[in-house]
Amino acid sequence: MKPDSDILKSEKNLFINYKAEFILLLVTLAWGLSFPLIKLTLADVSPVLFNFIRFAVTLLLFIIFFYKKIKHVKYIDLKYGLILGVFMILGFVFQTIGLQYTTASKSAFITGTNLIFIPFIQFVILKSKPKYFNLISALIVLTGLFILSESFEIIPNAGDILTVICAFFFAVHIVLLDKYSAKSDVNFLIFGQFLISTVICLFFAFFYEHLILDEMKFSVTPILLITLFFTVIFSTLIGIVFMTKFQRLTTPLKAGIIYNMESIFALIFAYFILNEIMNSNQIIGAIIMLIGLIFSEIFGIINFKNLIGKKN
Protein backbone atom coordinates (compact mmCIF):
# COMPACT_ATOMS: atom_id res chain seq x y z
CA MET A 1 0.00 0.00 0.00
CA LYS A 2 1.23 3.46 -0.86
CA PRO A 3 2.09 5.57 2.23
CA ASP A 4 -0.28 8.47 3.03
CA SER A 5 2.62 10.91 2.76
CA ASP A 6 3.26 9.79 -0.82
CA ILE A 7 -0.42 10.18 -1.69
CA LEU A 8 -0.48 13.67 -0.22
CA LYS A 9 2.66 14.51 -2.19
CA SER A 10 1.04 13.23 -5.39
CA GLU A 11 -2.12 15.24 -4.72
CA LYS A 12 0.01 18.32 -4.06
CA ASN A 13 1.75 17.83 -7.39
CA LEU A 14 -1.64 17.48 -9.09
CA PHE A 15 -2.73 20.76 -7.49
CA ILE A 16 0.45 22.44 -8.74
CA ASN A 17 -0.22 21.13 -12.26
CA TYR A 18 -3.75 22.50 -12.33
CA LYS A 19 -2.60 25.79 -10.86
CA ALA A 20 -0.06 26.06 -13.70
CA GLU A 21 -2.73 25.22 -16.29
CA PHE A 22 -5.05 27.88 -14.84
CA ILE A 23 -2.25 30.45 -15.15
CA LEU A 24 -1.70 29.40 -18.79
CA LEU A 25 -5.43 29.89 -19.35
CA LEU A 26 -5.12 33.45 -17.99
CA VAL A 27 -2.28 33.99 -20.46
CA THR A 28 -4.57 32.99 -23.34
CA LEU A 29 -7.13 35.46 -22.00
CA ALA A 30 -4.57 38.25 -22.44
CA TRP A 31 -3.74 36.97 -25.92
CA GLY A 32 -7.43 36.92 -26.78
CA LEU A 33 -7.88 40.54 -25.68
CA SER A 34 -4.87 41.60 -27.73
CA PHE A 35 -6.54 40.35 -30.95
CA PRO A 36 -9.21 43.10 -31.32
CA LEU A 37 -6.79 45.72 -29.98
CA ILE A 38 -4.18 44.86 -32.61
CA LYS A 39 -6.85 44.75 -35.29
CA LEU A 40 -7.75 48.37 -34.47
CA THR A 41 -4.08 49.34 -34.36
CA LEU A 42 -3.13 47.99 -37.80
CA ALA A 43 -4.67 51.09 -39.35
CA ASP A 44 -1.80 53.07 -37.79
CA VAL A 45 1.19 50.71 -38.00
CA SER A 46 2.33 47.94 -40.33
CA PRO A 47 2.12 44.42 -38.78
CA VAL A 48 5.78 43.37 -38.64
CA LEU A 49 6.93 46.81 -37.50
CA PHE A 50 4.35 46.59 -34.71
CA ASN A 51 5.80 43.23 -33.64
CA PHE A 52 9.33 44.66 -33.72
CA ILE A 53 8.37 47.58 -31.45
CA ARG A 54 6.45 45.20 -29.20
CA PHE A 55 9.36 42.79 -28.70
CA ALA A 56 12.04 45.52 -28.57
CA VAL A 57 10.25 47.31 -25.72
CA THR A 58 9.59 43.99 -23.98
CA LEU A 59 13.27 43.05 -24.28
CA LEU A 60 14.29 46.40 -22.78
CA LEU A 61 11.90 46.02 -19.85
CA PHE A 62 13.01 42.44 -19.22
CA ILE A 63 16.67 43.53 -19.10
CA ILE A 64 15.78 46.34 -16.67
CA PHE A 65 13.73 44.16 -14.31
CA PHE A 66 15.82 40.97 -14.50
CA TYR A 67 19.30 42.39 -15.05
CA LYS A 68 20.79 40.79 -11.92
CA LYS A 69 19.59 37.35 -13.02
CA ILE A 70 20.95 37.54 -16.56
CA LYS A 71 24.03 39.79 -16.28
CA HIS A 72 26.41 36.81 -16.29
CA VAL A 73 24.65 34.91 -19.07
CA LYS A 74 26.83 33.07 -21.59
CA TYR A 75 25.95 31.73 -25.01
CA ILE A 76 25.78 28.17 -23.69
CA ASP A 77 23.06 29.36 -21.30
CA LEU A 78 21.29 31.41 -23.97
CA LYS A 79 21.24 28.98 -26.89
CA TYR A 80 18.07 27.13 -25.89
CA GLY A 81 16.16 30.39 -25.52
CA LEU A 82 17.44 31.54 -28.91
CA ILE A 83 16.24 28.33 -30.54
CA LEU A 84 12.83 28.68 -28.88
CA GLY A 85 12.61 32.32 -29.94
CA VAL A 86 13.28 31.49 -33.59
CA PHE A 87 10.30 29.11 -33.76
CA MET A 88 8.07 31.43 -31.74
CA ILE A 89 8.68 34.57 -33.76
CA LEU A 90 8.57 32.75 -37.11
CA GLY A 91 5.11 31.59 -36.04
CA PHE A 92 4.11 35.19 -35.38
CA VAL A 93 5.63 36.47 -38.62
CA PHE A 94 4.07 33.83 -40.89
CA GLN A 95 0.74 34.29 -39.12
CA THR A 96 0.83 38.07 -39.62
CA ILE A 97 1.87 37.88 -43.27
CA GLY A 98 -0.64 35.11 -43.99
CA LEU A 99 -3.43 37.16 -42.42
CA GLN A 100 -3.03 39.70 -45.22
CA TYR A 101 -4.13 37.09 -47.78
CA THR A 102 -6.77 35.10 -45.88
CA THR A 103 -9.68 35.78 -43.55
CA ALA A 104 -9.38 36.13 -39.78
CA SER A 105 -11.65 33.11 -39.20
CA LYS A 106 -9.61 30.85 -41.50
CA SER A 107 -6.40 32.11 -39.90
CA ALA A 108 -7.75 31.29 -36.43
CA PHE A 109 -8.74 27.77 -37.47
CA ILE A 110 -5.51 26.98 -39.35
CA THR A 111 -3.34 28.30 -36.48
CA GLY A 112 -5.29 26.04 -34.13
CA THR A 113 -4.29 23.03 -36.19
CA ASN A 114 -0.98 23.08 -34.31
CA LEU A 115 -2.81 20.49 -32.18
CA ILE A 116 -2.46 18.08 -35.11
CA PHE A 117 1.32 18.61 -35.29
CA ILE A 118 2.05 18.48 -31.55
CA PRO A 119 1.59 14.68 -30.95
CA PHE A 120 3.93 13.79 -33.84
CA ILE A 121 6.54 16.43 -32.93
CA GLN A 122 6.30 15.34 -29.28
CA PHE A 123 6.97 11.72 -30.28
CA VAL A 124 9.95 12.67 -32.50
CA ILE A 125 11.59 15.14 -30.09
CA LEU A 126 10.57 13.85 -26.65
CA LYS A 127 10.14 10.16 -27.57
CA SER A 128 6.86 10.12 -25.62
CA LYS A 129 3.31 9.33 -26.65
CA PRO A 130 0.48 11.65 -25.58
CA LYS A 131 -2.30 10.15 -23.45
CA TYR A 132 -5.37 8.95 -25.33
CA PHE A 133 -7.77 11.30 -23.53
CA ASN A 134 -5.60 14.29 -24.47
CA LEU A 135 -5.77 13.19 -28.12
CA ILE A 136 -9.55 12.89 -27.93
CA SER A 137 -9.73 16.31 -26.25
CA ALA A 138 -7.58 17.81 -29.02
CA LEU A 139 -9.96 16.43 -31.66
CA ILE A 140 -12.96 17.86 -29.80
CA VAL A 141 -11.26 21.27 -29.54
CA LEU A 142 -10.35 21.20 -33.24
CA THR A 143 -13.96 20.37 -34.13
CA GLY A 144 -15.20 23.28 -32.04
CA LEU A 145 -12.57 25.59 -33.52
CA PHE A 146 -13.61 24.54 -37.05
CA ILE A 147 -17.24 25.42 -36.32
CA LEU A 148 -16.34 28.63 -34.45
CA SER A 149 -14.16 29.93 -37.29
CA GLU A 150 -16.79 28.91 -39.89
CA SER A 151 -14.04 27.55 -42.13
CA PHE A 152 -16.42 25.50 -44.26
CA GLU A 153 -15.44 24.41 -47.77
CA ILE A 154 -11.97 25.87 -47.40
CA ILE A 155 -10.18 26.54 -50.67
CA PRO A 156 -6.51 27.01 -49.73
CA ASN A 157 -4.73 30.16 -50.89
CA ALA A 158 -1.26 31.59 -50.28
CA GLY A 159 -2.34 33.02 -46.92
CA ASP A 160 -3.68 29.65 -45.78
CA ILE A 161 -0.41 27.91 -46.67
CA LEU A 162 1.62 30.54 -44.81
CA THR A 163 -0.62 30.05 -41.77
CA VAL A 164 -0.11 26.27 -41.88
CA ILE A 165 3.63 26.98 -41.67
CA CYS A 166 2.87 29.30 -38.73
CA ALA A 167 0.93 26.52 -36.97
CA PHE A 168 3.86 24.14 -37.44
CA PHE A 169 6.33 26.63 -35.92
CA PHE A 170 4.06 27.21 -32.92
CA ALA A 171 3.74 23.44 -32.41
CA VAL A 172 7.53 22.98 -32.46
CA HIS A 173 7.91 25.87 -30.00
CA ILE A 174 5.44 24.28 -27.56
CA VAL A 175 7.22 20.90 -27.63
CA LEU A 176 10.74 22.35 -27.45
CA LEU A 177 9.72 24.54 -24.52
CA ASP A 178 8.78 21.35 -22.67
CA LYS A 179 12.20 19.87 -23.50
CA TYR A 180 14.39 22.89 -22.79
CA SER A 181 12.67 23.89 -19.55
CA ALA A 182 14.56 21.11 -17.81
CA LYS A 183 17.90 22.07 -19.35
CA SER A 184 18.16 25.82 -18.83
CA ASP A 185 17.32 28.52 -16.31
CA VAL A 186 13.90 29.99 -17.06
CA ASN A 187 15.28 33.55 -17.13
CA PHE A 188 17.83 32.62 -19.82
CA LEU A 189 15.09 30.94 -21.88
CA ILE A 190 12.93 34.06 -21.71
CA PHE A 191 15.81 36.43 -22.44
CA GLY A 192 16.86 34.39 -25.46
CA GLN A 193 13.33 34.36 -26.86
CA PHE A 194 12.90 38.12 -26.51
CA LEU A 195 16.36 38.83 -27.94
CA ILE A 196 16.09 36.73 -31.10
CA SER A 197 12.45 37.75 -31.66
CA THR A 198 13.45 41.41 -31.69
CA VAL A 199 16.29 40.76 -34.16
CA ILE A 200 14.13 38.66 -36.54
CA CYS A 201 11.27 41.19 -36.43
CA LEU A 202 13.72 43.98 -37.30
CA PHE A 203 14.97 41.91 -40.24
CA PHE A 204 11.46 41.21 -41.58
CA ALA A 205 10.28 44.78 -40.99
CA PHE A 206 13.18 46.28 -42.93
CA PHE A 207 13.57 43.76 -45.77
CA TYR A 208 9.97 42.56 -46.18
CA GLU A 209 7.77 45.52 -45.28
CA HIS A 210 10.12 48.34 -46.23
CA LEU A 211 12.24 47.14 -49.17
CA ILE A 212 9.97 44.52 -50.77
CA LEU A 213 6.46 45.80 -50.08
CA ASP A 214 7.30 49.46 -49.39
CA GLU A 215 4.32 49.47 -47.02
CA MET A 216 5.94 50.34 -43.71
CA LYS A 217 3.83 52.81 -41.75
CA PHE A 218 3.78 54.23 -38.25
CA SER A 219 1.45 56.86 -36.85
CA VAL A 220 1.26 57.61 -33.12
CA THR A 221 -2.37 57.45 -31.95
CA PRO A 222 -4.03 56.81 -28.56
CA ILE A 223 -5.17 53.31 -29.59
CA LEU A 224 -1.64 52.44 -30.77
CA LEU A 225 -0.16 53.50 -27.42
CA ILE A 226 -2.85 51.60 -25.47
CA THR A 227 -2.33 48.47 -27.57
CA LEU A 228 1.44 48.63 -27.29
CA PHE A 229 1.18 49.04 -23.52
CA PHE A 230 -1.17 46.07 -23.15
CA THR A 231 0.61 43.73 -25.56
CA VAL A 232 4.08 44.58 -24.19
CA ILE A 233 3.18 44.23 -20.50
CA PHE A 234 0.50 41.54 -20.45
CA SER A 235 0.57 39.57 -23.73
CA THR A 236 4.33 39.48 -24.22
CA LEU A 237 6.31 40.18 -21.03
CA ILE A 238 4.01 38.57 -18.45
CA GLY A 239 2.50 36.14 -20.97
CA ILE A 240 5.74 34.63 -22.23
CA VAL A 241 7.34 34.68 -18.76
CA PHE A 242 4.39 32.68 -17.38
CA MET A 243 4.26 30.44 -20.45
CA THR A 244 7.96 29.59 -20.14
CA LYS A 245 7.75 29.09 -16.39
CA PHE A 246 4.55 27.07 -16.06
CA GLN A 247 4.15 25.08 -19.29
CA ARG A 248 6.74 22.57 -18.04
CA LEU A 249 4.21 21.52 -15.36
CA THR A 250 1.81 20.12 -17.94
CA THR A 251 2.12 18.17 -21.20
CA PRO A 252 2.76 19.80 -24.62
CA LEU A 253 -0.57 18.58 -26.06
CA LYS A 254 -2.54 19.74 -23.03
CA ALA A 255 -0.81 23.12 -23.23
CA GLY A 256 -1.80 23.30 -26.91
CA ILE A 257 -5.42 22.64 -25.97
CA ILE A 258 -5.31 25.46 -23.40
CA TYR A 259 -3.65 27.89 -25.82
CA ASN A 260 -6.45 27.30 -28.33
CA MET A 261 -8.88 28.86 -25.85
CA GLU A 262 -7.42 32.14 -27.14
CA SER A 263 -9.95 31.94 -30.00
CA ILE A 264 -12.86 31.97 -27.56
CA PHE A 265 -11.51 34.93 -25.61
CA ALA A 266 -10.77 36.78 -28.87
CA LEU A 267 -14.36 36.22 -29.98
CA ILE A 268 -15.76 37.52 -26.68
CA PHE A 269 -13.55 40.62 -26.60
CA ALA A 270 -14.21 41.32 -30.29
CA TYR A 271 -17.91 41.43 -29.42
CA PHE A 272 -17.38 44.11 -26.76
CA ILE A 273 -14.61 46.12 -28.47
CA LEU A 274 -15.37 45.76 -32.19
CA ASN A 275 -19.13 45.10 -31.88
CA GLU A 276 -18.71 41.85 -33.77
CA ILE A 277 -21.87 39.83 -33.14
CA MET A 278 -21.47 36.16 -32.25
CA ASN A 279 -23.66 33.92 -34.40
CA SER A 280 -24.94 30.44 -33.59
CA ASN A 281 -21.95 28.66 -35.19
CA GLN A 282 -19.49 30.67 -33.12
CA ILE A 283 -21.40 30.06 -29.89
CA ILE A 284 -21.71 26.30 -30.60
CA GLY A 285 -18.04 26.09 -31.57
CA ALA A 286 -16.96 27.87 -28.38
CA ILE A 287 -19.07 25.50 -26.25
CA ILE A 288 -17.56 22.44 -27.98
CA MET A 289 -14.04 23.79 -27.39
CA LEU A 290 -14.80 24.27 -23.70
CA ILE A 291 -16.15 20.71 -23.55
CA GLY A 292 -12.85 19.48 -25.03
CA LEU A 293 -10.86 21.35 -22.38
CA ILE A 294 -13.10 20.08 -19.55
CA PHE A 295 -12.89 16.53 -20.96
CA SER A 296 -9.11 16.67 -20.77
CA GLU A 297 -9.14 17.96 -17.19
CA ILE A 298 -11.73 15.45 -15.91
CA PHE A 299 -10.01 12.44 -17.46
CA GLY A 300 -6.70 13.75 -16.16
CA ILE A 301 -8.11 13.54 -12.62
CA ILE A 302 -9.60 10.09 -13.28
CA ASN A 303 -6.28 8.86 -14.67
CA PHE A 304 -4.48 10.24 -11.60
CA LYS A 305 -6.90 8.47 -9.22
CA ASN A 306 -6.53 5.21 -11.12
CA LEU A 307 -2.74 5.41 -10.80
CA ILE A 308 -3.06 6.05 -7.06
CA GLY A 309 -5.49 3.12 -6.73
CA LYS A 310 -3.14 0.72 -8.52
CA LYS A 311 -0.27 1.66 -6.20
CA ASN A 312 -2.30 1.12 -3.04
CSV table of N, CA and C in Angstrom, one decimal, residues 77-171:
chain,number,residue,atom,x,y,z
A,77,ASP,N,24.3,29.2,-22.1
A,77,ASP,CA,23.1,29.4,-21.3
A,77,ASP,C,21.9,29.9,-22.2
A,78,LEU,N,22.3,30.7,-23.2
A,78,LEU,CA,21.3,31.4,-24.0
A,78,LEU,C,20.8,30.6,-25.2
A,79,LYS,N,21.5,29.6,-25.6
A,79,LYS,CA,21.2,29.0,-26.9
A,79,LYS,C,19.9,28.3,-27.0
A,80,TYR,N,19.4,27.7,-25.9
A,80,TYR,CA,18.1,27.1,-25.9
A,80,TYR,C,17.0,28.2,-26.0
A,81,GLY,N,17.1,29.3,-25.4
A,81,GLY,CA,16.2,30.4,-25.5
A,81,GLY,C,16.2,31.0,-26.9
A,82,LEU,N,17.3,31.0,-27.5
A,82,LEU,CA,17.4,31.5,-28.9
A,82,LEU,C,16.7,30.6,-29.9
A,83,ILE,N,16.9,29.3,-29.7
A,83,ILE,CA,16.2,28.3,-30.5
A,83,ILE,C,14.7,28.4,-30.4
A,84,LEU,N,14.3,28.5,-29.1
A,84,LEU,CA,12.8,28.7,-28.9
A,84,LEU,C,12.3,29.9,-29.5
A,85,GLY,N,13.0,31.0,-29.4
A,85,GLY,CA,12.6,32.3,-29.9
A,85,GLY,C,12.5,32.3,-31.4
A,86,VAL,N,13.4,31.6,-32.1
A,86,VAL,CA,13.3,31.5,-33.6
A,86,VAL,C,11.9,30.9,-34.0
A,87,PHE,N,11.6,29.8,-33.4
A,87,PHE,CA,10.3,29.1,-33.8
A,87,PHE,C,9.1,30.0,-33.4
A,88,MET,N,9.2,30.6,-32.2
A,88,MET,CA,8.1,31.4,-31.7
A,88,MET,C,7.8,32.6,-32.7
A,89,ILE,N,8.9,33.4,-33.0
A,89,ILE,CA,8.7,34.6,-33.8
A,89,ILE,C,8.4,34.3,-35.2
A,90,LEU,N,8.9,33.1,-35.7
A,90,LEU,CA,8.6,32.8,-37.1
A,90,LEU,C,7.1,32.4,-37.2
A,91,GLY,N,6.6,31.8,-36.1
A,91,GLY,CA,5.1,31.6,-36.0
A,91,GLY,C,4.3,32.9,-36.1
A,92,PHE,N,4.8,33.9,-35.4
A,92,PHE,CA,4.1,35.2,-35.4
A,92,PHE,C,4.2,35.9,-36.8
A,93,VAL,N,5.4,35.8,-37.3
A,93,VAL,CA,5.6,36.5,-38.6
A,93,VAL,C,4.8,35.8,-39.7
A,94,PHE,N,4.8,34.5,-39.8
A,94,PHE,CA,4.1,33.8,-40.9
A,94,PHE,C,2.6,34.0,-40.7
A,95,GLN,N,2.1,34.1,-39.4
A,95,GLN,CA,0.7,34.3,-39.1
A,95,GLN,C,0.3,35.7,-39.6
A,96,THR,N,1.2,36.7,-39.3
A,96,THR,CA,0.8,38.1,-39.6
A,96,THR,C,0.8,38.3,-41.1
A,97,ILE,N,1.8,37.7,-41.8
A,97,ILE,CA,1.9,37.9,-43.3
A,97,ILE,C,0.7,37.1,-43.9
A,98,GLY,N,0.5,35.9,-43.4
A,98,GLY,CA,-0.6,35.1,-44.0
A,98,GLY,C,-2.0,35.8,-43.8
A,99,LEU,N,-2.2,36.5,-42.7
A,99,LEU,CA,-3.4,37.2,-42.4
A,99,LEU,C,-3.8,38.2,-43.5
A,100,GLN,N,-2.8,38.7,-44.2
A,100,GLN,CA,-3.0,39.7,-45.2
A,100,GLN,C,-3.7,39.1,-46.4
A,101,TYR,N,-3.6,37.8,-46.6
A,101,TYR,CA,-4.1,37.1,-47.8
A,101,TYR,C,-5.3,36.1,-47.5
A,102,THR,N,-5.7,36.0,-46.2
A,102,THR,CA,-6.8,35.1,-45.9
A,102,THR,C,-7.6,35.8,-44.9
A,103,THR,N,-8.8,35.2,-44.5
A,103,THR,CA,-9.7,35.8,-43.6
A,103,THR,C,-9.2,35.5,-42.1
A,104,ALA,N,-9.7,36.3,-41.2
A,104,ALA,CA,-9.4,36.1,-39.8
A,104,ALA,C,-9.9,34.8,-39.3
A,105,SER,N,-11.1,34.4,-39.7
A,105,SER,CA,-11.7,33.1,-39.2
A,105,SER,C,-10.8,31.9,-39.7
A,106,LYS,N,-10.4,31.9,-41.0
A,106,LYS,CA,-9.6,30.8,-41.5
A,106,LYS,C,-8.2,30.8,-40.8
A,107,SER,N,-7.7,32.0,-40.6
A,107,SER,CA,-6.4,32.1,-39.9
A,107,SER,C,-6.5,31.5,-38.5
A,108,ALA,N,-7.6,31.8,-37.8
A,108,ALA,CA,-7.7,31.3,-36.4
A,108,ALA,C,-7.8,29.8,-36.4
A,109,PHE,N,-8.6,29.2,-37.4
A,109,PHE,CA,-8.7,27.8,-37.5
A,109,PHE,C,-7.4,27.1,-37.8
A,110,ILE,N,-6.7,27.6,-38.9
A,110,ILE,CA,-5.5,27.0,-39.3
A,110,ILE,C,-4.4,27.1,-38.3
A,111,THR,N,-4.3,28.2,-37.6
A,111,THR,CA,-3.3,28.3,-36.5
A,111,THR,C,-3.6,27.3,-35.4
A,112,GLY,N,-4.9,27.0,-35.1
A,112,GLY,CA,-5.3,26.0,-34.1
A,112,GLY,C,-4.9,24.6,-34.5
A,113,THR,N,-4.6,24.4,-35.8
A,113,THR,CA,-4.3,23.0,-36.2
A,113,THR,C,-2.9,22.6,-35.7
A,114,ASN,N,-2.2,23.5,-34.9
A,114,ASN,CA,-1.0,23.1,-34.3
A,114,ASN,C,-1.2,21.9,-33.4
A,115,LEU,N,-2.5,21.7,-33.0
A,115,LEU,CA,-2.8,20.5,-32.2
A,115,LEU,C,-2.6,19.2,-33.0
A,116,ILE,N,-2.7,19.3,-34.3
A,116,ILE,CA,-2.5,18.1,-35.1
A,116,ILE,C,-1.0,17.8,-35.1
A,117,PHE,N,-0.1,18.8,-35.2
A,117,PHE,CA,1.3,18.6,-35.3
A,117,PHE,C,1.9,18.2,-34.0
A,118,ILE,N,1.4,18.7,-32.9
A,118,ILE,CA,2.0,18.5,-31.6
A,118,ILE,C,2.3,17.0,-31.2
A,119,PRO,N,1.3,16.1,-31.3
A,119,PRO,CA,1.6,14.7,-30.9
A,119,PRO,C,2.8,14.1,-31.7
A,120,PHE,N,2.9,14.4,-33.0
A,120,PHE,CA,3.9,13.8,-33.8
A,120,PHE,C,5.3,14.4,-33.5
A,121,ILE,N,5.3,15.7,-33.3
A,121,ILE,CA,6.5,16.4,-32.9
A,121,ILE,C,7.0,16.0,-31.5
A,122,GLN,N,6.0,15.8,-30.6
A,122,GLN,CA,6.3,15.3,-29.3
A,122,GLN,C,6.9,14.0,-29.3
A,123,PHE,N,6.4,13.1,-30.2
A,123,PHE,CA,7.0,11.7,-30.3
A,123,PHE,C,8.4,11.7,-30.8
A,124,VAL,N,8.6,12.6,-31.9
A,124,VAL,CA,9.9,12.7,-32.5
A,124,VAL,C,11.0,13.3,-31.6
A,125,ILE,N,10.6,14.4,-30.9
A,125,ILE,CA,11.6,15.1,-30.1
A,125,ILE,C,11.7,14.6,-28.7
A,126,LEU,N,10.6,14.3,-28.1
A,126,LEU,CA,10.6,13.8,-26.7
A,126,LEU,C,10.5,12.3,-26.5
A,127,LYS,N,10.2,11.6,-27.6
A,127,LYS,CA,10.1,10.2,-27.6
A,127,LYS,C,9.0,9.7,-26.6
A,128,SER,N,8.0,10.5,-26.5
A,128,SER,CA,6.9,10.1,-25.6
A,128,SER,C,5.5,10.2,-26.4
A,129,LYS,N,4.6,9.3,-26.0
A,129,LYS,CA,3.3,9.3,-26.7
A,129,LYS,C,2.3,10.1,-25.8
A,130,PRO,N,1.5,10.9,-26.4
A,130,PRO,CA,0.5,11.7,-25.6
A,130,PRO,C,-0.6,10.7,-25.1
A,131,LYS,N,-1.2,11.0,-24.0
A,131,LYS,CA,-2.3,10.2,-23.4
A,131,LYS,C,-3.5,10.2,-24.4
A,132,TYR,N,-4.2,9.1,-24.4
A,132,TYR,CA,-5.4,9.0,-25.3
A,132,TYR,C,-6.4,10.0,-25.1
A,133,PHE,N,-6.7,10.3,-23.8
A,133,PHE,CA,-7.8,11.3,-23.5
A,133,PHE,C,-7.4,12.7,-23.9
A,134,ASN,N,-6.1,13.0,-24.0
A,134,ASN,CA,-5.6,14.3,-24.5
A,134,ASN,C,-5.8,14.4,-26.0
A,135,LEU,N,-5.6,13.2,-26.7
A,135,LEU,CA,-5.8,13.2,-28.1
A,135,LEU,C,-7.2,13.4,-28.5
A,136,ILE,N,-8.1,12.7,-27.7
A,136,ILE,CA,-9.6,12.9,-27.9
A,136,ILE,C,-10.0,14.3,-27.7
A,137,SER,N,-9.4,14.9,-26.6
A,137,SER,CA,-9.7,16.3,-26.2
A,137,SER,C,-9.3,17.2,-27.4
A,138,ALA,N,-8.1,17.0,-27.9
A,138,ALA,CA,-7.6,17.8,-29.0
A,138,ALA,C,-8.5,17.8,-30.2
A,139,LEU,N,-9.0,16.6,-30.5
A,139,LEU,CA,-10.0,16.4,-31.7
A,139,LEU,C,-11.3,17.2,-31.4
A,140,ILE,N,-11.7,17.1,-30.2
A,140,ILE,CA,-13.0,17.9,-29.8
A,140,ILE,C,-12.7,19.4,-29.9
A,141,VAL,N,-11.6,19.8,-29.4
A,141,VAL,CA,-11.3,21.3,-29.5
A,141,VAL,C,-11.1,21.7,-31.0
A,142,LEU,N,-10.5,20.9,-31.8
A,142,LEU,CA,-10.3,21.2,-33.2
A,142,LEU,C,-11.7,21.3,-33.9
A,143,THR,N,-12.6,20.3,-33.6
A,143,THR,CA,-14.0,20.4,-34.1
A,143,THR,C,-14.7,21.7,-33.8
A,144,GLY,N,-14.6,22.0,-32.5
A,144,GLY,CA,-15.2,23.3,-32.0
A,144,GLY,C,-14.6,24.5,-32.7
A,145,LEU,N,-13.3,24.5,-32.9
A,145,LEU,CA,-12.6,25.6,-33.5
A,145,LEU,C,-13.0,25.7,-35.0
A,146,PHE,N,-13.2,24.6,-35.6
A,146,PHE,CA,-13.6,24.5,-37.0
A,146,PHE,C,-15.0,25.2,-37.2
A,147,ILE,N,-15.9,24.8,-36.3
A,147,ILE,CA,-17.2,25.4,-36.3
A,147,ILE,C,-17.2,26.9,-35.9
A,148,LEU,N,-16.4,27.2,-34.9
A,148,LEU,CA,-16.3,28.6,-34.4
A,148,LEU,C,-15.8,29.5,-35.5
A,149,SER,N,-14.8,29.1,-36.3
A,149,SER,CA,-14.2,29.9,-37.3
A,149,SER,C,-14.9,29.9,-38.6
A,150,GLU,N,-15.9,29.0,-38.7
A,150,GLU,CA,-16.8,28.9,-39.9
A,150,GLU,C,-15.9,28.7,-41.1
A,151,SER,N,-14.9,27.8,-41.0
A,151,SER,CA,-14.0,27.5,-42.1
A,151,SER,C,-14.6,26.4,-43.0
A,152,PHE,N,-15.8,26.5,-43.5
A,152,PHE,CA,-16.4,25.5,-44.3
A,152,PHE,C,-16.0,25.6,-45.7
A,153,GLU,N,-15.8,24.5,-46.4
A,153,GLU,CA,-15.4,24.4,-47.8
A,153,GLU,C,-14.2,25.3,-48.0
A,154,ILE,N,-13.2,25.1,-47.3
A,154,ILE,CA,-12.0,25.9,-47.4
A,154,ILE,C,-11.3,25.6,-48.7
A,155,ILE,N,-11.0,26.6,-49.5
A,155,ILE,CA,-10.2,26.5,-50.7
A,155,ILE,C,-8.9,27.2,-50.3
A,156,PRO,N,-7.8,26.4,-50.2
A,156,PRO,CA,-6.5,27.0,-49.7
A,156,PRO,C,-6.0,28.1,-50.7
A,157,ASN,N,-5.4,29.2,-50.1
A,157,ASN,CA,-4.7,30.2,-50.9
A,157,ASN,C,-3.4,30.4,-50.3
A,158,ALA,N,-2.6,31.4,-50.8
A,158,ALA,CA,-1.3,31.6,-50.3
A,158,ALA,C,-1.3,31.9,-48.8
A,159,GLY,N,-2.3,32.7,-48.3
A,159,GLY,CA,-2.3,33.0,-46.9
A,159,GLY,C,-2.6,31.8,-46.0
A,160,ASP,N,-3.4,30.9,-46.5
A,160,ASP,CA,-3.7,29.6,-45.8
A,160,ASP,C,-2.4,28.8,-45.6
A,161,ILE,N,-1.6,28.7,-46.7
A,161,ILE,CA,-0.4,27.9,-46.7
A,161,ILE,C,0.6,28.5,-45.7
A,162,LEU,N,0.7,29.9,-45.7
A,162,LEU,CA,1.6,30.5,-44.8
A,162,LEU,C,1.2,30.3,-43.4
A,163,THR,N,-0.1,30.2,-43.1
A,163,THR,CA,-0.6,30.1,-41.8
A,163,THR,C,-0.4,28.6,-41.3
A,164,VAL,N,-0.4,27.7,-42.2
A,164,VAL,CA,-0.1,26.3,-41.9
A,164,VAL,C,1.3,26.2,-41.4
A,165,ILE,N,2.2,26.9,-42.1
A,165,ILE,CA,3.6,27.0,-41.7
A,165,ILE,C,3.7,27.6,-40.3
A,166,CYS,N,2.9,28.7,-40.1
A,166,CYS,CA,2.9,29.3,-38.7
A,166,CYS,C,2.5,28.3,-37.7
A,167,ALA,N,1.4,27.5,-37.9
A,167,ALA,CA,0.9,26.5,-37.0
A,167,ALA,C,2.0,25.5,-36.6
A,168,PHE,N,2.8,25.1,-37.7
A,168,PHE,CA,3.9,24.1,-37.4
A,168,PHE,C,4.9,24.7,-36.5
A,169,PHE,N,5.3,26.0,-36.8
A,169,PHE,CA,6.3,26.6,-35.9
A,169,PHE,C,5.9,26.8,-34.5
A,170,PHE,N,4.6,27.1,-34.3
A,170,PHE,CA,4.1,27.2,-32.9
A,170,PHE,C,4.1,25.8,-32.2
A,171,ALA,N,3.7,24.8,-33.0
A,171,ALA,CA,3.7,23.4,-32.4
A,171,ALA,C,5.1,23.0,-32.0
